[in-house]
XYZ file of C-alpha atoms in Angstrom:
398
model
C 0.000 0.000 0.000
C 1.355 3.397 -0.920
C -1.005 5.266 1.373
C -0.844 5.024 5.149
C -3.979 4.265 7.149
C -3.924 7.805 8.520
C -3.698 9.262 5.036
C -6.536 7.053 3.801
C -8.788 8.166 6.656
C -7.900 11.774 5.957
C -8.912 11.370 2.304
C -12.200 9.765 3.254
C -13.040 12.704 5.495
C -12.538 15.280 2.750
C -14.958 15.434 -0.157
C -13.433 16.162 -3.561
C -16.611 17.817 -4.823
C -15.852 21.212 -6.384
C -12.145 20.729 -5.683
C -9.986 23.442 -7.191
C -6.434 23.064 -8.440
C -4.412 26.271 -8.520
C -1.216 24.780 -9.935
C 0.172 21.510 -11.241
C 3.750 21.446 -12.480
C 5.774 18.460 -13.735
C 8.473 20.341 -15.745
C 8.192 17.796 -18.556
C 8.276 20.275 -21.441
C 10.498 23.147 -22.512
C 7.616 25.563 -21.954
C 8.325 25.427 -18.219
C 10.677 28.352 -18.834
C 7.672 30.444 -19.894
C 5.705 29.506 -16.796
C 8.525 30.165 -14.345
C 10.532 33.352 -13.870
C 14.062 33.378 -12.483
C 14.784 35.973 -9.772
C 17.428 37.648 -11.921
C 17.211 40.986 -10.049
C 17.197 39.563 -6.509
C 20.982 39.237 -6.223
C 23.977 40.053 -8.388
C 24.639 37.690 -11.270
C 27.732 36.296 -9.527
C 25.671 35.333 -6.457
C 22.917 33.528 -8.343
C 23.132 29.867 -9.334
C 21.741 28.405 -12.537
C 18.665 26.192 -12.708
C 19.030 23.173 -14.999
C 16.284 21.007 -16.532
C 17.093 17.343 -15.895
C 15.904 13.945 -14.734
C 19.050 13.666 -12.632
C 21.622 10.903 -12.350
C 19.082 8.130 -11.701
C 15.441 7.964 -12.684
C 12.570 5.745 -13.757
C 11.977 7.717 -16.968
C 14.591 9.996 -18.522
C 11.780 12.217 -19.839
C 10.420 12.814 -16.329
C 12.382 15.934 -15.488
C 12.521 18.532 -12.770
C 14.534 21.676 -12.112
C 17.870 21.321 -10.347
C 20.280 23.649 -8.549
C 23.623 23.340 -10.326
C 26.237 25.692 -8.812
C 27.685 25.383 -5.306
C 27.501 28.241 -2.793
C 24.844 30.232 -4.632
C 21.395 31.741 -4.112
C 18.497 30.387 -6.163
C 15.228 32.153 -6.840
C 12.396 31.188 -9.173
C 8.604 31.620 -9.129
C 5.442 30.874 -11.096
C 1.971 32.356 -11.206
C -0.925 30.205 -10.011
C -3.558 29.346 -12.595
C -5.991 31.234 -10.374
C -5.567 33.006 -7.015
C -6.182 31.221 -3.728
C -8.068 33.254 -1.129
C -8.269 32.050 2.476
C -11.466 34.011 3.059
C -13.332 31.460 0.943
C -12.970 28.995 3.851
C -11.229 26.209 1.937
C -8.290 23.969 2.686
C -4.945 24.888 1.161
C -2.777 21.945 0.076
C 0.846 22.355 -1.031
C 2.746 19.327 -2.280
C 5.998 18.750 -4.156
C 8.920 16.349 -4.446
C 12.541 16.948 -3.447
C 15.592 14.884 -4.426
C 19.005 15.683 -2.929
C 21.471 13.991 -5.273
C 24.486 15.794 -3.808
C 24.836 14.499 -0.218
C 23.499 17.865 0.910
C 25.351 19.404 3.845
C 23.774 22.848 4.083
C 20.928 24.236 2.034
C 17.229 24.941 1.855
C 14.662 23.133 -0.291
C 11.423 24.807 0.787
C 8.625 26.282 -1.278
C 6.659 29.476 -0.616
C 3.063 30.469 -1.286
C 3.067 34.148 -2.198
C 0.629 37.081 -2.332
C 1.170 40.025 -4.631
C -1.250 39.730 -7.535
C -0.444 41.898 -10.537
C 2.118 43.859 -8.513
C 4.219 40.761 -7.778
C 7.740 41.375 -9.088
C 8.963 37.926 -10.090
C 12.441 39.079 -11.097
C 13.011 40.570 -7.639
C 11.410 37.735 -5.698
C 13.731 36.733 -2.827
C 14.175 36.328 0.897
C 12.482 39.626 1.798
C 9.356 39.019 -0.316
C 6.199 38.601 1.846
C 4.701 35.112 1.894
C 1.715 33.237 3.276
C 3.326 29.826 3.721
C 6.909 28.586 3.767
C 7.081 24.806 3.730
C 9.672 22.113 3.133
C 13.035 20.661 4.138
C 15.977 22.727 5.353
C 19.300 21.097 6.209
C 22.474 22.556 7.662
C 24.877 20.466 9.714
C 23.048 18.701 12.521
C 19.834 20.661 11.829
C 17.502 18.651 9.597
C 13.930 19.896 9.700
C 10.835 20.369 7.611
C 9.874 24.013 7.855
C 6.261 24.946 8.433
C 5.968 28.721 8.715
C 2.568 30.396 8.487
C 1.767 34.081 8.205
C -0.376 35.558 10.963
C -2.480 38.459 9.722
C -3.370 39.537 13.251
C 0.264 39.653 14.427
C 1.689 40.569 11.026
C 4.390 37.962 11.639
C 5.575 34.724 10.103
C 5.216 32.011 12.740
C 7.525 28.986 12.836
C 6.091 25.718 14.126
C 7.080 25.331 17.780
C 8.529 21.815 17.515
C 10.722 20.722 14.608
C 9.516 18.133 12.093
C 12.355 15.915 10.787
C 13.083 15.737 7.068
C 14.683 13.207 4.730
C 18.343 13.558 3.734
C 19.108 10.593 1.456
C 19.612 10.816 -2.318
C 16.108 9.770 -3.361
C 12.962 11.725 -4.182
C 10.637 12.408 -1.270
C 7.161 13.886 -1.315
C 6.262 16.709 1.092
C 2.613 17.659 1.661
C 1.085 20.349 3.865
C -2.621 20.865 4.530
C -3.977 23.908 6.395
C -7.691 23.701 7.121
C -10.308 26.377 7.929
C -11.076 24.630 11.232
C -7.636 25.886 12.331
C -5.869 22.545 12.072
C -2.979 21.389 9.913
C -1.251 18.198 8.839
C 2.123 17.372 7.316
C 2.848 14.262 5.257
C 6.191 12.913 4.053
C 5.902 10.286 1.314
C 2.193 10.275 2.072
C 2.650 9.292 5.711
C 1.313 11.676 8.322
C 4.232 12.951 10.429
C 2.599 15.819 12.324
C -0.918 17.145 12.799
C -2.717 19.277 15.320
C -4.340 22.564 16.151
C -2.730 25.759 14.947
C -3.140 27.294 18.396
C -1.190 24.419 19.978
C 1.663 24.163 17.469
C 2.199 27.840 16.573
C 2.232 31.099 18.553
C -0.868 32.563 16.899
C -2.531 33.457 20.204
C -1.477 35.289 23.327
C -1.328 33.075 26.440
C -4.668 32.534 28.148
C -3.177 33.400 31.534
C -0.454 35.750 32.697
C 1.274 36.391 36.012
C -0.742 38.744 38.182
C 1.180 42.047 37.993
C -0.352 43.105 41.304
C 1.216 40.179 43.130
C 4.818 39.727 44.213
C 6.640 37.394 46.567
C 6.133 38.483 50.214
C 9.256 39.880 51.831
C 8.989 37.383 54.681
C 8.583 34.407 52.337
C 11.137 31.734 53.238
C 12.231 29.666 50.248
C 15.529 28.372 51.637
C 15.071 24.651 52.117
C 18.239 24.162 54.158
C 19.997 26.370 56.722
C 23.310 26.086 58.605
C 22.989 24.066 61.818
C 23.326 26.686 64.621
C 24.572 24.003 67.000
C 27.447 22.986 64.732
C 30.691 24.674 65.898
C 33.999 24.811 64.111
C 36.525 22.568 65.916
C 39.253 24.314 67.835
C 42.447 24.644 65.789
C 40.667 23.796 62.500
C 42.073 26.852 60.708
C 45.602 26.010 61.872
C 45.747 22.909 59.694
C 47.807 23.824 56.576
C 46.680 22.750 53.103
C 50.215 21.544 52.250
C 53.021 19.949 54.244
C 56.664 19.052 53.464
C 56.950 15.634 51.878
C 58.175 13.417 54.767
C 59.624 10.916 52.297
C 61.692 13.454 50.416
C 65.483 13.144 50.851
C 68.087 15.799 50.220
C 69.999 14.856 47.046
C 73.572 13.680 47.582
C 74.921 16.280 45.149
C 73.090 19.178 46.845
C 75.534 21.936 47.819
C 74.077 24.318 50.420
C 76.623 26.977 49.535
C 75.872 26.854 45.789
C 72.254 25.724 45.814
C 71.018 27.332 49.014
C 69.404 25.689 51.969
C 67.562 22.561 50.823
C 63.840 22.370 51.480
C 61.704 19.315 50.848
C 58.924 19.643 48.237
C 55.385 20.291 49.461
C 52.541 17.812 49.129
C 48.804 17.960 49.873
C 48.079 17.590 53.561
C 45.817 14.567 54.090
C 44.563 16.161 57.333
C 43.355 19.309 55.548
C 39.601 19.236 54.882
C 39.196 22.598 53.179
C 37.461 25.697 54.518
C 35.106 24.839 57.348
C 31.389 25.068 56.738
C 28.651 24.166 59.192
C 26.373 21.234 58.566
C 23.070 22.015 56.850
C 19.718 21.076 58.352
C 16.092 21.385 57.235
C 14.777 24.899 57.621
C 11.771 24.791 59.985
C 10.422 28.024 58.431
C 10.634 26.751 54.825
C 7.404 27.407 52.902
C 8.360 25.898 49.560
C 8.947 27.711 46.253
C 6.732 30.724 45.795
C 4.349 30.381 42.848
C 3.289 33.571 41.133
C -0.540 33.715 40.986
C -1.971 33.675 37.459
C -4.887 35.688 36.139
C -6.789 35.670 32.824
C -4.863 37.543 30.129
C -6.892 40.593 29.079
C -5.098 40.507 25.702
C -6.096 36.930 24.945
C -8.649 36.503 22.198
C -9.264 33.454 20.064
C -8.607 34.009 16.370
C -11.066 32.240 14.096
C -8.901 33.203 11.115
C -5.580 31.656 12.133
C -5.753 29.455 9.043
C -6.165 32.492 6.747
C -2.582 32.805 5.507
C -3.781 34.455 2.295
C -6.641 36.767 3.371
C -6.178 38.983 0.327
C -5.284 36.160 -2.030
C -2.071 34.338 -2.912
C -1.143 34.335 -6.570
C 2.318 32.759 -6.918
C 4.581 29.992 -5.659
C 8.347 30.077 -5.613
C 11.662 28.826 -4.311
C 14.231 31.212 -2.808
C 17.162 29.245 -1.475
C 20.798 29.226 -0.457
C 22.746 26.022 -1.047
C 26.362 25.346 -0.138
C 26.379 22.144 -2.194
C 24.025 22.159 -5.161
C 22.195 19.276 -6.824
C 18.629 19.330 -5.455
C 15.840 18.500 -7.940
C 12.295 19.846 -7.478
C 9.308 18.304 -9.233
C 5.630 17.313 -9.095
C 4.293 20.560 -7.594
C 0.633 20.703 -6.605
C -1.300 23.594 -5.083
C -5.023 23.140 -4.499
C -7.780 22.819 -1.932
C -8.189 19.030 -1.899
C -5.883 16.508 -0.233
C -7.553 13.785 -2.266
C -6.659 15.519 -5.529
C -3.101 16.053 -4.318
C -2.707 12.389 -3.518
C -4.164 11.366 -6.869
C -1.558 13.594 -8.488
C 1.123 11.912 -6.379
C -0.028 8.517 -7.658
C 0.328 9.751 -11.242
C 3.761 11.275 -10.689
C 5.864 10.644 -7.596
C 4.843 7.060 -6.887
C 5.288 6.040 -10.523
C 8.971 6.953 -10.475
C 9.893 6.156 -6.875
C 10.774 2.477 -7.266
C 12.402 2.832 -10.682
C 14.627 5.623 -9.397
C 15.865 3.415 -6.541
C 16.425 0.482 -8.916
C 18.590 2.564 -11.266
C 20.581 3.926 -8.328
C 21.245 0.411 -7.033
C 22.235 -0.804 -10.500
C 24.662 2.078 -10.944
C 26.257 1.324 -7.585
C 26.547 -2.366 -8.524
C 28.253 -1.505 -11.825
C 30.631 0.893 -10.075
C 31.539 -1.800 -7.557
C 32.192 -4.345 -10.325
C 34.434 -1.890 -12.195
C 36.374 -1.213 -9.017
C 36.851 -4.948 -8.407
C 38.151 -5.349 -11.963
C 40.953 -2.822 -11.472
C 44.462 -4.364 -11.076
C 46.019 -4.466 -7.635
C 48.737 -1.941 -6.816
C 51.332 -4.733 -6.729
C 50.396 -5.760 -10.265
C 50.677 -2.148 -11.457
C 54.118 -1.705 -9.907
C 55.414 -4.973 -11.383
C 59.095 -5.884 -11.298
C 60.756 -2.588 -10.358
C 64.231 -3.587 -11.618
C 62.996 -3.994 -15.184
C 64.258 -7.604 -15.443
C 62.414 -10.851 -15.013
C 63.310 -12.792 -11.909
C 66.003 -15.378 -12.526
C 65.187 -17.543 -9.569
């Protein structure tokens, strides 16, 4: 089964009636260049990497292509207009799905997609890191950090809110499918390769709302509050002569060297060693404090600034019109493909069946075959001893 039980239940709960698709992109024709605009004015030409059109090093079908980052240590920006705008105010789900393949043993680089507002005023050539967005979603890897970003725009706060707890991402060399659903009941769900990896309420997983309670500003810890659990024992007295015990003493086993000359070397003194009788600075024993009241807890009161937001899900209240990638990659080689933007998870997963899942197994098979051939070629190479041969240039006589 390609679909998990959770995913199947999710599909069953969502009717596909009147489903709308805002974008489908497979990059399988040369006209993709007309649909997508490179961010040529975002950075200087020397800072921008080149997008290539390729199926990659291993694939199920050489004609099934995507777009790939091709230059190390470069910025990459590219965007496309949706077939029609998506508006959150219409009370529909928003589903973003696409595939990512890191062929390069990625060490540091982003691979996330953005859903963008802007309409007719959207400047595709200048699209970059500072461009406003409604959703930022997808894998981001750098060193030990490997996470799937989910960042949603809050209209009320006018901020982009990062999910509170990281979602892991895939790092191997194969294609993986990333899917995000944001629903008008203020819930969300993330799938990787069609398996649900995180779901919940927006209010629980993001900082959309102010806390329901705050510390009472009119309350403070009483001055006579005792929160010291232990106190010095008043009956414990420092022993007489305790401070007279030195921390070091002359080594009793040390012997003056036979060649020591008091006139030339001075009066001999044995080296010092730690005194086993020295116990350090004296401190009294500690006992339970009879007046201890426990840690003081600040009283909480309802937060007057708390208000539930029915529109947390509305990341595009005035409409989103474009999608795009704006990335930095230290090591290039990531391929993006099979992009879907719509309002139906069922339609997204049907699209995945027609695209991602058709190539998944064949891609792995070609990769394994290439590795097998490389291993066989390596085994066929002569040993170093055979290459060196008889170094004197003559055949052995014996």
